[in-house]
C-alpha positions as a Markdown table, in Angstrom:
| # | Residue | x | y | z |
|---|---|---|---|---|
| 1 | Met | 62.0 | -21.4 | -50.5 |
| 2 | Glu | 59.6 | -19.3 | -52.5 |
| 3 | Pro | 56.5 | -18.0 | -50.6 |
| 4 | Gly | 54.0 | -19.7 | -52.9 |
| 5 | Arg | 55.6 | -23.1 | -52.6 |
| 6 | Ala | 55.7 | -22.7 | -48.8 |
| 7 | Ala | 52.0 | -22.0 | -48.7 |
| 8 | Leu | 51.2 | -25.1 | -50.9 |
| 9 | Arg | 53.4 | -27.2 | -48.7 |
| 10 | Thr | 51.5 | -25.9 | -45.6 |
| 11 | Ala | 48.2 | -26.6 | -47.2 |
| 12 | Ala | 49.2 | -30.2 | -48.1 |
| 13 | Ala | 50.3 | -30.8 | -44.5 |
| 14 | Leu | 47.0 | -29.5 | -43.2 |
| 15 | Ser | 45.2 | -31.6 | -45.7 |
| 16 | Arg | 47.0 | -34.7 | -44.4 |
| 17 | Ala | 46.2 | -33.6 | -40.9 |
| 18 | Gly | 42.5 | -33.4 | -41.8 |
| 19 | Thr | 41.9 | -29.8 | -40.3 |
| 20 | Gly | 41.1 | -27.2 | -42.8 |
| 21 | Gly | 43.0 | -28.8 | -45.6 |
| 22 | Lys | 40.0 | -29.0 | -47.9 |
| 23 | Leu | 39.5 | -25.2 | -47.8 |
| 24 | Ile | 43.1 | -24.7 | -48.9 |
| 25 | Glu | 43.0 | -27.3 | -51.6 |
| 26 | Arg | 40.2 | -25.4 | -53.3 |
| 27 | Leu | 42.5 | -22.5 | -54.0 |
| 28 | Pro | 43.3 | -22.1 | -57.7 |
| 29 | Ala | 46.6 | -23.6 | -58.8 |
| 30 | Gly | 49.5 | -21.2 | -58.9 |
| 31 | Ser | 47.9 | -18.7 | -56.5 |
| 32 | Ser | 50.3 | -16.6 | -54.5 |
| 33 | Leu | 48.8 | -17.5 | -51.1 |
| 34 | Ser | 51.2 | -16.5 | -48.3 |
| 35 | Ser | 51.7 | -18.2 | -45.0 |
| 36 | Pro | 50.1 | -15.3 | -42.9 |
| 37 | Ala | 46.9 | -15.6 | -45.1 |
| 38 | Val | 46.8 | -19.3 | -44.4 |
| 39 | Gly | 47.2 | -18.7 | -40.7 |
| 40 | Leu | 44.3 | -16.1 | -40.8 |
| 41 | Leu | 42.0 | -18.6 | -42.5 |
| 42 | Met | 43.0 | -21.3 | -40.0 |
| 43 | Arg | 42.3 | -19.0 | -37.0 |
| 44 | Gly | 38.8 | -18.2 | -38.4 |
| 45 | Arg | 38.2 | -21.9 | -38.9 |
| 46 | Ser | 39.4 | -22.7 | -35.4 |
| 47 | Val | 37.1 | -20.0 | -33.9 |
| 48 | Leu | 34.1 | -21.4 | -35.8 |
| 49 | His | 34.9 | -24.9 | -34.6 |
| 50 | Phe | 35.3 | -23.6 | -31.1 |
| 51 | Val | 31.9 | -21.9 | -31.1 |
| 52 | Ile | 30.2 | -24.9 | -32.5 |
| 53 | Asn | 31.8 | -27.5 | -30.2 |
| 54 | Asp | 31.6 | -25.4 | -26.9 |
| 55 | Ala | 28.1 | -25.6 | -25.3 |
| 56 | Arg | 28.4 | -22.3 | -23.6 |
| 57 | Trp | 29.5 | -20.3 | -26.6 |
| 58 | Arg | 27.1 | -22.2 | -28.8 |
| 59 | Ala | 24.2 | -21.1 | -26.5 |
| 60 | Val | 25.5 | -17.5 | -26.6 |
| 61 | Ala | 25.6 | -17.5 | -30.4 |
| 62 | Leu | 22.1 | -19.0 | -30.7 |
| 63 | Gln | 20.8 | -16.3 | -28.4 |
| 64 | Ala | 22.5 | -13.6 | -30.4 |
| 65 | Val | 20.9 | -14.9 | -33.5 |
| 66 | Leu | 17.5 | -15.0 | -31.8 |
| 67 | Val | 17.8 | -11.4 | -30.6 |
| 68 | Val | 18.7 | -10.3 | -34.2 |
| 69 | Val | 15.7 | -12.2 | -35.6 |
| 70 | Leu | 13.4 | -10.7 | -32.9 |
| 71 | Leu | 14.7 | -7.2 | -33.6 |
| 72 | Ala | 14.1 | -7.7 | -37.3 |
| 73 | Ile | 10.5 | -8.8 | -36.7 |
| 74 | Val | 9.8 | -5.9 | -34.3 |
| 75 | Thr | 11.3 | -3.4 | -36.8 |
| 76 | Ala | 9.2 | -4.8 | -39.6 |
| 77 | Ala | 6.1 | -4.7 | -37.5 |
| 78 | Val | 6.8 | -1.1 | -36.4 |
| 79 | Val | 7.4 | 0.0 | -40.0 |
| 80 | Asn | 4.2 | -1.7 | -41.2 |
| 81 | Met | 2.3 | -0.2 | -38.3 |
| 82 | Asn | 3.5 | 3.3 | -39.2 |
| 83 | Asp | 2.7 | 2.8 | -42.9 |
| 84 | Asn | -0.9 | 1.7 | -42.0 |
| 85 | Met | -1.4 | 4.5 | -39.6 |
| 86 | Ala | -0.1 | 7.0 | -42.1 |
| 87 | Arg | -2.5 | 5.8 | -44.7 |
| 88 | Gly | -5.3 | 6.2 | -42.2 |
| 89 | Gly | -4.2 | 9.8 | -41.4 |
| 90 | Val | -3.2 | 8.8 | -37.8 |
| 91 | Arg | 0.2 | 9.4 | -36.2 |
| 92 | Phe | 1.7 | 7.4 | -33.4 |
| 93 | Gly | 1.9 | 9.3 | -30.2 |
| 94 | Phe | 0.2 | 10.1 | -26.9 |
| 95 | Ala | -0.6 | 13.8 | -27.3 |
| 96 | Trp | -4.3 | 12.9 | -27.6 |
| 97 | Leu | -4.3 | 12.0 | -23.8 |
| 98 | Gly | -4.5 | 15.7 | -23.0 |
| 99 | Arg | -7.4 | 16.5 | -25.4 |
| 100 | Pro | -11.0 | 16.8 | -23.9 |
| 101 | Ala | -12.8 | 13.5 | -24.0 |
| 102 | Gly | -16.3 | 14.8 | -24.3 |
| 103 | Val | -17.6 | 11.5 | -23.1 |
| 104 | Ala | -20.2 | 11.1 | -20.3 |
| 105 | Ile | -19.4 | 8.2 | -17.9 |
| 106 | Gly | -22.4 | 6.9 | -16.1 |
| 107 | Glu | -20.4 | 5.7 | -13.0 |
| 108 | Ser | -17.2 | 7.0 | -11.6 |
| 109 | Ala | -15.2 | 6.3 | -8.4 |
| 110 | Ile | -13.7 | 9.8 | -8.7 |
| 111 | Pro | -15.2 | 13.1 | -9.7 |
| 112 | Tyr | -15.4 | 13.4 | -13.5 |
| 113 | Ser | -17.0 | 15.6 | -16.2 |
| 114 | Pro | -17.0 | 15.3 | -20.0 |
| 115 | Gly | -14.7 | 18.3 | -20.2 |
| 116 | Asp | -11.9 | 16.2 | -18.7 |
| 117 | Ser | -9.1 | 14.7 | -20.8 |
| 118 | Tyr | -8.9 | 11.3 | -22.3 |
| 119 | Gly | -6.1 | 10.5 | -19.9 |
| 120 | Tyr | -8.4 | 11.3 | -17.0 |
| 121 | Ala | -11.2 | 9.3 | -18.5 |
| 122 | Leu | -8.9 | 6.2 | -18.6 |
| 123 | Leu | -8.0 | 6.9 | -15.0 |
| 124 | Val | -11.7 | 6.8 | -14.2 |
| 125 | Gly | -11.8 | 3.4 | -15.9 |
| 126 | Leu | -8.8 | 2.2 | -13.9 |
| 127 | Met | -10.4 | 3.4 | -10.6 |
| 128 | Asn | -13.6 | 1.5 | -11.4 |
| 129 | Thr | -11.5 | -1.6 | -12.2 |
| 130 | Leu | -9.7 | -1.3 | -8.9 |
| 131 | Arg | -13.0 | -0.8 | -7.0 |
| 132 | Val | -14.3 | -4.1 | -8.4 |
| 133 | Ala | -11.0 | -5.9 | -7.9 |
| 134 | Val | -10.3 | -4.8 | -4.3 |
| 135 | Ile | -13.9 | -5.4 | -3.0 |
| 136 | Gly | -14.2 | -8.6 | -5.0 |
| 137 | Cys | -11.0 | -10.1 | -3.6 |
| 138 | Leu | -12.0 | -9.3 | 0.0 |
| 139 | Ala | -15.5 | -10.6 | -0.5 |
| 140 | Ala | -14.4 | -13.7 | -2.4 |
| 141 | Thr | -11.8 | -14.6 | 0.3 |
| 142 | Ile | -14.4 | -14.4 | 3.1 |
| 143 | Ile | -17.2 | -16.2 | 1.3 |
| 144 | Gly | -14.7 | -18.8 | -0.2 |
| 145 | Thr | -13.2 | -19.5 | 3.3 |
| 146 | Leu | -16.7 | -20.0 | 4.8 |
| 147 | Leu | -17.7 | -22.3 | 1.9 |
| 148 | Gly | -14.5 | -24.3 | 2.1 |
| 149 | Ile | -14.9 | -24.8 | 5.9 |
| 150 | Gly | -18.6 | -25.6 | 5.4 |
| 151 | Arg | -17.8 | -28.3 | 2.9 |
| 152 | Leu | -15.8 | -30.1 | 5.6 |
| 153 | Ser | -18.6 | -29.8 | 8.1 |
| 154 | Ser | -19.9 | -32.9 | 9.7 |
| 155 | Asn | -23.4 | -31.5 | 9.2 |
| 156 | Pro | -24.5 | -33.2 | 5.9 |
| 157 | Leu | -27.0 | -30.5 | 5.0 |
| 158 | Leu | -24.4 | -27.7 | 5.3 |
| 159 | Ser | -21.7 | -29.8 | 3.6 |
| 160 | Arg | -24.1 | -30.7 | 0.7 |
| 161 | Tyr | -25.2 | -27.1 | 0.3 |
| 162 | Ala | -21.6 | -25.8 | 0.2 |
| 163 | Gly | -20.7 | -28.5 | -2.4 |
| 164 | Ile | -23.7 | -27.7 | -4.7 |
| 165 | Thr | -23.0 | -24.0 | -4.5 |
| 166 | Ile | -19.3 | -24.5 | -5.4 |
| 167 | Asp | -20.1 | -26.8 | -8.3 |
| 168 | Ile | -22.7 | -24.4 | -9.8 |
| 169 | Phe | -20.5 | -21.3 | -9.7 |
| 170 | Arg | -17.2 | -23.0 | -10.6 |
| 171 | Asn | -18.5 | -25.0 | -13.6 |
| 172 | Thr | -20.4 | -22.2 | -15.5 |
| 173 | Pro | -18.7 | -19.5 | -17.6 |
| 174 | Val | -18.2 | -16.3 | -15.7 |
| 175 | Val | -19.5 | -14.1 | -18.5 |
| 176 | Leu | -22.8 | -16.0 | -18.4 |
| 177 | Gln | -23.0 | -15.4 | -14.7 |
| 178 | Leu | -22.4 | -11.7 | -15.2 |
| 179 | Val | -25.2 | -11.5 | -17.8 |
| 180 | Leu | -27.5 | -13.5 | -15.5 |
| 181 | Trp | -27.0 | -11.3 | -12.4 |
| 182 | His | -27.4 | -8.2 | -14.6 |
| 183 | Ala | -30.7 | -9.5 | -16.0 |
| 184 | Ile | -31.9 | -10.4 | -12.5 |
| 185 | Ile | -31.2 | -6.9 | -11.2 |
| 186 | Leu | -32.9 | -5.3 | -14.2 |
| 187 | Ser | -36.0 | -7.5 | -13.7 |
| 188 | Leu | -36.5 | -6.1 | -10.1 |
| 189 | Pro | -39.5 | -3.8 | -9.5 |
| 190 | Val | -39.3 | -0.1 | -10.3 |
| 191 | Val | -38.1 | 2.3 | -7.7 |
| 192 | Arg | -41.6 | 3.1 | -6.2 |
| 193 | Gln | -42.2 | -0.6 | -5.6 |
| 194 | Ala | -38.6 | -1.4 | -4.5 |
| 195 | Leu | -38.1 | -4.5 | -2.4 |
| 196 | Asn | -37.2 | -3.8 | 1.2 |
| 197 | Pro | -36.0 | -7.2 | 2.6 |
| 198 | Leu | -34.1 | -5.6 | 5.5 |
| 199 | Glu | -34.3 | -2.2 | 7.2 |
| 200 | Gly | -32.4 | 0.3 | 5.1 |
| 201 | Val | -31.9 | -2.1 | 2.2 |
| 202 | Tyr | -33.7 | -1.5 | -1.1 |
| 203 | Leu | -33.6 | -3.6 | -4.3 |
| 204 | Ser | -34.9 | -2.1 | -7.5 |
| 205 | Gln | -34.2 | -1.7 | -11.2 |
| 206 | Arg | -31.7 | 1.1 | -10.3 |
| 207 | Gly | -29.6 | -1.3 | -8.3 |
| 208 | Ile | -29.0 | -1.9 | -4.6 |
| 209 | Asn | -29.2 | 0.7 | -1.9 |
| 210 | Leu | -27.5 | -0.1 | 1.4 |
| 211 | Pro | -26.9 | 1.8 | 4.7 |
| 212 | Met | -23.7 | 3.7 | 5.1 |
| 213 | Pro | -21.8 | 4.6 | 8.3 |
| 214 | Val | -21.3 | 8.4 | 8.7 |
| 215 | Ala | -18.9 | 10.1 | 11.0 |
| 216 | Asp | -18.0 | 13.8 | 11.6 |
| 217 | Ala | -14.6 | 15.5 | 11.6 |
| 218 | Arg | -14.3 | 15.2 | 15.4 |
| 219 | Leu | -13.7 | 11.5 | 15.0 |
| 220 | Ala | -10.1 | 12.2 | 13.8 |
| 221 | Pro | -8.5 | 12.0 | 17.3 |
| 222 | Ala | -10.1 | 8.6 | 17.8 |
| 223 | Leu | -8.8 | 7.3 | 14.5 |
| 224 | Ile | -5.3 | 8.6 | 15.3 |
| 225 | Gly | -5.5 | 6.9 | 18.7 |
| 226 | Leu | -6.5 | 3.7 | 17.0 |
| 227 | Ala | -3.6 | 3.9 | 14.6 |
| 228 | Met | -1.2 | 4.4 | 17.5 |
| 229 | Val | -2.6 | 1.4 | 19.4 |
| 230 | Leu | -2.1 | -0.8 | 16.3 |
| 231 | Ile | 1.5 | 0.3 | 15.9 |
| 232 | Ala | 2.2 | -0.3 | 19.6 |
| 233 | Ser | 0.5 | -3.7 | 19.4 |
| 234 | Ala | 2.7 | -4.7 | 16.5 |
| 235 | Leu | 5.8 | -3.7 | 18.5 |
| 236 | Ala | 4.5 | -5.6 | 21.5 |
| 237 | Leu | 3.8 | -8.7 | 19.5 |
| 238 | Arg | 7.3 | -8.6 | 18.0 |
| 239 | Trp | 8.8 | -8.2 | 21.5 |
| 240 | Ala | 6.7 | -11.1 | 22.8 |
| 241 | Arg | 7.9 | -13.4 | 20.0 |
| 242 | Trp | 11.5 | -12.3 | 20.7 |
| 243 | Arg | 11.1 | -13.1 | 24.4 |
| 244 | Gln | 9.5 | -16.4 | 23.8 |
| 245 | Ala | 12.4 | -17.4 | 21.4 |
| 246 | Arg | 14.9 | -16.4 | 24.1 |
| 247 | Thr | 13.3 | -17.8 | 27.3 |
| 248 | Gly | 10.4 | -20.0 | 26.1 |
| 249 | Glu | 8.0 | -18.0 | 28.1 |
| 250 | Gln | 4.7 | -17.4 | 26.3 |
| 251 | Ile | 3.1 | -14.0 | 27.1 |
| 252 | Arg | -0.6 | -13.5 | 26.4 |
| 253 | Ile | -0.9 | -10.0 | 25.2 |
| 254 | Trp | -3.9 | -10.4 | 22.8 |
| 255 | Pro | -6.5 | -9.6 | 25.5 |
| 256 | Trp | -4.6 | -6.3 | 26.4 |
| 257 | Ile | -4.4 | -5.4 | 22.7 |
| 258 | Leu | -8.1 | -5.9 | 22.2 |
| 259 | Leu | -8.9 | -3.9 | 25.3 |
| 260 | Ala | -6.7 | -1.0 | 24.3 |
| 261 | Ala | -8.0 | -1.1 | 20.7 |
| 262 | Thr | -11.5 | -0.7 | 22.1 |
| 263 | Leu | -11.1 | 1.7 | 25.0 |
| 264 | Val | -8.7 | 4.2 | 23.4 |
| 265 | Pro | -10.7 | 5.1 | 20.3 |
| 266 | Val | -14.0 | 5.0 | 22.2 |
| 267 | Gly | -12.6 | 7.2 | 25.0 |
| 268 | Leu | -11.2 | 9.7 | 22.5 |
| 269 | Ala | -14.4 | 9.8 | 20.5 |
| 270 | Val | -16.5 | 10.5 | 23.7 |
| 271 | Ala | -14.0 | 13.1 | 24.9 |
| 272 | Ser | -14.1 | 15.0 | 21.6 |
| 273 | Gly | -17.9 | 14.7 | 21.3 |
| 274 | Ala | -17.7 | 12.8 | 18.0 |
| 275 | Thr | -20.8 | 11.0 | 16.7 |
| 276 | Ile | -20.9 | 7.9 | 14.5 |
| 277 | Gly | -24.2 | 7.2 | 12.8 |
| 278 | Ile | -25.6 | 5.1 | 10.1 |
| 279 | Glu | -27.3 | 6.8 | 7.1 |
| 280 | Arg | -30.1 | 4.6 | 5.9 |
| 281 | Pro | -31.6 | 5.0 | 2.4 |
| 282 | Gln | -35.1 | 6.5 | 2.3 |
| 283 | Leu | -37.7 | 5.8 | -0.4 |
| 284 | Arg | -39.1 | 9.2 | -1.4 |
| 285 | Gly | -41.4 | 9.4 | -4.4 |
| 286 | Phe | -39.6 | 8.3 | -7.5 |
| 287 | Asn | -36.1 | 8.2 | -5.9 |
| 288 | Ile | -34.2 | 6.6 | -3.1 |
| 289 | Thr | -32.0 | 9.0 | -1.2 |
| 290 | Gly | -29.2 | 8.5 | 1.4 |
| 291 | Gly | -27.0 | 5.5 | 2.0 |
| 292 | Val | -24.8 | 4.0 | -0.6 |
| 293 | Ala | -26.2 | 3.1 | -4.1 |
| 294 | Leu | -24.8 | 0.3 | -6.2 |
| 295 | Ser | -25.7 | 0.6 | -9.9 |
| 296 | Pro | -27.1 | -2.5 | -11.6 |
| 297 | Glu | -23.8 | -2.9 | -13.6 |
| 298 | Phe | -21.5 | -2.6 | -10.6 |
| 299 | Ala | -23.7 | -4.9 | -8.5 |
| 300 | Ala | -23.8 | -7.5 | -11.2 |
| 301 | Ile | -20.1 | -7.6 | -11.9 |
| 302 | Leu | -19.3 | -7.6 | -8.2 |
| 303 | Ile | -21.7 | -10.4 | -7.3 |
| 304 | Gly | -20.7 | -12.4 | -10.4 |
| 305 | Leu | -17.0 | -12.2 | -10.0 |
| 306 | Thr | -17.2 | -12.7 | -6.2 |
| 307 | Ala | -19.4 | -15.8 | -6.6 |
| 308 | Tyr | -17.2 | -17.3 | -9.4 |
| 309 | Thr | -13.9 | -16.7 | -7.6 |
| 310 | Ser | -15.2 | -17.7 | -4.1 |
| 311 | Ala | -16.0 | -21.2 | -5.5 |
| 312 | Phe | -12.4 | -21.7 | -6.5 |
| 313 | Ile | -11.1 | -20.3 | -3.2 |
| 314 | Ala | -13.4 | -22.6 | -1.3 |
| 315 | Glu | -11.8 | -25.6 | -3.0 |
| 316 | Ile | -8.3 | -24.2 | -2.2 |
| 317 | Val | -9.2 | -23.7 | 1.4 |
| 318 | Arg | -10.7 | -27.2 | 1.6 |
| 319 | Ser | -7.7 | -28.9 | 0.1 |
| 320 | Gly | -5.3 | -26.8 | 2.3 |
| 321 | Ile | -7.1 | -27.9 | 5.5 |
| 322 | Gln | -7.2 | -31.6 | 4.4 |
| 323 | Ala | -3.5 | -31.4 | 3.5 |
| 324 | Ile | -2.7 | -31.2 | 7.2 |
| 325 | Gly | -2.5 | -34.7 | 8.7 |
| 326 | Pro | -4.4 | -35.6 | 11.9 |
| 327 | Gly | -1.1 | -36.3 | 13.5 |
| 328 | Gln | -0.6 | -32.5 | 13.8 |
| 329 | Trp | -3.6 | -32.3 | 16.1 |
| 330 | Asp | -2.3 | -35.2 | 18.2 |
| 331 | Ala | 1.1 | -33.5 | 18.4 |
| 332 | Gly | -0.5 | -30.3 | 19.6 |
| 333 | Lys | -2.6 | -32.1 | 22.3 |
| 334 | Ala | 0.5 | -33.9 | 23.4 |
| 335 | Leu | 2.2 | -30.5 | 24.0 |
| 336 | Gly | -0.8 | -29.5 | 26.2 |
| 337 | Leu | -2.2 | -27.0 | 23.7 |
| 338 | Gly | -5.9 | -26.2 | 23.6 |
| 339 | Lys | -8.0 | -26.6 | 20.5 |
| 340 | Ala | -7.8 | -22.8 | 19.6 |
| 341 | Gln | -4.0 | -22.8 | 20.2 |
| 342 | Ile | -3.6 | -25.9 | 18.0 |
| 343 | Met | -5.6 | -24.2 | 15.2 |
| 344 | Arg | -3.8 | -20.9 | 15.6 |
| 345 | Leu | -0.2 | -22.1 | 16.1 |
| 346 | Ile | -0.1 | -25.4 | 14.1 |
| 347 | Ile | -3.0 | -25.8 | 11.6 |
| 348 | Val | -3.5 | -22.3 | 10.2 |
| 349 | Pro | 0.2 | -21.5 | 9.6 |
| 350 | Gln | 0.7 | -24.8 | 7.7 |
| 351 | Thr | -2.6 | -24.3 | 5.8 |
| 352 | Leu | -1.5 | -20.8 | 4.7 |
| 353 | Arg | 1.6 | -22.2 | 3.2 |
| 354 | Val | -0.5 | -24.4 | 1.0 |
| 355 | Ile | -3.3 | -22.0 | 0.0 |
| 356 | Ile | -1.5 | -18.7 | -0.6 |
| 357 | Pro | 0.1 | -19.5 | -4.0 |
| 358 | Pro | -3.2 | -20.8 | -5.6 |
| 359 | Thr | -5.1 | -18.0 | -4.0 |
| 360 | Thr | -2.8 | -15.5 | -5.6 |
| 361 | Asn | -3.8 | -16.9 | -9.0 |
| 362 | Gln | -7.5 | -16.4 | -8.1 |
| 363 | Tyr | -6.8 | -12.8 | -7.2 |
| 364 | Leu | -5.1 | -12.2 | -10.6 |
| 365 | Ser | -7.9 | -13.9 | -12.4 |
| 366 | Leu | -10.6 | -11.8 | -10.7 |
| 367 | Thr | -8.7 | -8.6 | -11.5 |
| 368 | Lys | -8.3 | -9.5 | -15.2 |
| 369 | Asn | -11.9 | -10.9 | -15.4 |
| 370 | Ser | -13.1 | -7.4 | -14.4 |
| 371 | Ser | -12.6 | -6.5 | -18.0 |
| 372 | Leu | -15.7 | -8.6 | -18.7 |
| 373 | Gly | -17.7 | -5.6 | -17.4 |
| 374 | Val | -17.7 | -4.4 | -20.9 |
| 375 | Val | -20.3 | -7.1 | -21.6 |
| 376 | Ile | -22.9 | -5.5 | -19.3 |
| 377 | Gly | -21.9 | -1.9 | -19.8 |
| 378 | Tyr | -19.9 | -1.3 | -16.6 |
| 379 | Pro | -17.4 | 1.6 | -17.3 |
| 380 | Glu | -14.2 | -0.1 | -16.3 |
| 381 | Leu | -10.8 | 0.3 | -18.1 |
| 382 | Val | -11.5 | -1.9 | -21.2 |
| 383 | Ser | -15.0 | -0.3 | -21.8 |
| 384 | Leu | -13.6 | 3.3 | -21.6 |
| 385 | Ser | -10.6 | 2.2 | -23.7 |
| 386 | Asn | -12.9 | 1.0 | -26.5 |
| 387 | Thr | -14.7 | 4.3 | -26.4 |
| 388 | Thr | -11.4 | 6.1 | -26.6 |
| 389 | Ile | -10.3 | 4.0 | -29.6 |
| 390 | Asn | -13.6 | 4.8 | -31.4 |
| 391 | Gln | -13.2 | 8.5 | -30.9 |
| 392 | Thr | -9.4 | 9.0 | -31.4 |
| 393 | Gly | -8.4 | 6.1 | -33.7 |
| 394 | Gln | -5.3 | 5.6 | -31.5 |
| 395 | Ala | -5.8 | 1.9 | -31.2 |
| 396 | Ile | -2.2 | 0.9 | -30.7 |
| 397 | Glu | -1.5 | 3.4 | -28.0 |
| 398 | Val | -4.7 | 2.6 | -26.1 |
| 399 | Ile | -4.0 | -1.1 | -26.2 |
| 400 | Leu | -0.4 | -0.6 | -25.0 |
| 401 | Ile | -1.8 | 1.5 | -22.1 |
| 402 | Met | -4.3 | -1.3 | -21.2 |
| 403 | Met | -1.6 | -4.0 | -21.4 |
| 404 | Ala | 0.8 | -1.9 | -19.2 |
| 405 | Val | -2.0 | -1.2 | -16.6 |
| 406 | Tyr | -3.0 | -4.9 | -16.3 |
| 407 | Leu | 0.7 | -5.9 | -16.2 |
| 408 | Ile | 1.4 | -3.5 | -13.3 |
| 409 | Leu | -1.7 | -4.5 | -11.4 |
| 410 | Ser | -0.8 | -8.2 | -11.8 |
| 411 | Leu | 2.8 | -7.7 | -10.7 |
| 412 | Ala | 1.6 | -5.6 | -7.7 |
| 413 | Ile | -0.8 | -8.4 | -6.6 |
| 414 | Ala | 1.8 | -11.1 | -7.1 |
| 415 | Gly | 4.4 | -9.0 | -5.2 |
| 416 | Leu | 2.1 | -8.4 | -2.2 |
| 417 | Met | 1.1 | -12.0 | -2.0 |
| 418 | Gly | 4.7 | -13.0 | -2.4 |
| 419 | Val | 5.6 | -10.9 | 0.6 |
| 420 | Leu | 2.8 | -12.7 | 2.6 |
| 421 | Asn | 4.0 | -16.1 | 1.4 |
| 422 | Arg | 7.5 | -15.4 | 2.5 |
| 423 | Arg | 6.3 | -14.4 | 5.9 |
| 424 | Val | 4.5 | -17.7 | 6.5 |
| 425 | Ala | 7.1 | -19.9 | 4.8 |
| 426 | Leu | 9.2 | -22.3 | 6.7 |
| 427 | Val | 12.6 | -20.8 | 7.8 |
| 428 | Glu | 15.3 | -23.4 | 7.2 |
| 429 | Arg | 18.3 | -23.2 | 9.6 |
């Protein structure tokens, strides 16, 4: 049989079978299609049918198409960005980080001078951001916990006060609160007429001056001793839990830990002749010297973010406590536990499992809301980044740095809180 006639017969058979026949029928009459060519076409057709009909391979194919589309979009964006930067006389790169910034920063958590580089100036902004975030998270946790417990108080005056405070700070925009606190501090008297509500505390247009503990170098042995006591206490607590799990015997070692943590550092400090004092601010003429000074911008952003976040944490704490049923208290009493033991061993561990995840979100929000300091002139990361963009024109690079910094900070906070959450989570056996 001739090859062409064999191919046509194969095509006719496939057409009758209904698989791929139409493709073969469209071939021009008298073409010299061979049997291997028909087999190749049919294999391609079969592969296409296989990819379309198989869910797993269909998903892989769609994802591959999506990746190609995304790469095309990113490539087009990069090309467009380079063209625009070239027209503006700017080249993409990070060499400008080493050039002198020549910018004066009014407030810095680390030593800085205008002769330092742009990279160091951005580091100053990062340290200012971290200072607000760390102190704000600690203060918001303490104040929010107290407000949340106060809202559950049986005292109607305390409960109503906590509720009104939470409603005010939670339901007003945080940026307005920052502006309000900044305006209040700037409306305080001048330095010579600074308010002195407590001994060593001054309130003026220049901010808030507070007492500061001061210690000399001879305190080092006492700090080392305290660190060793804390390490030994952690090992002792682990051993006590292990022994209780094996024998059921409960060992009270907390009194011994508190005693050691008090006597060891104090004894070493007395033996080394170290002194610990408190440096109080002093009003002298047109200035206040000594102590620690909080600028109006730092005080405003710290107070505003702490008040705003503590209102949310208070509601988280309240809901976490109310999530524990009264039967848990009854079960603890039935086991012969005291009120403090029930709170420490039963209520608090279950409450932590409820409140840690939403509290993590509040910590992330507070850290990112610190960027609102640009509104009141606090030199945090975003504020100094804007200055850098105006002077260098490297907007894309600076924005990429800001995004990377906030991403790393958020992931670090989420990671630390995730570790804490896993430690208090229920262990299924």
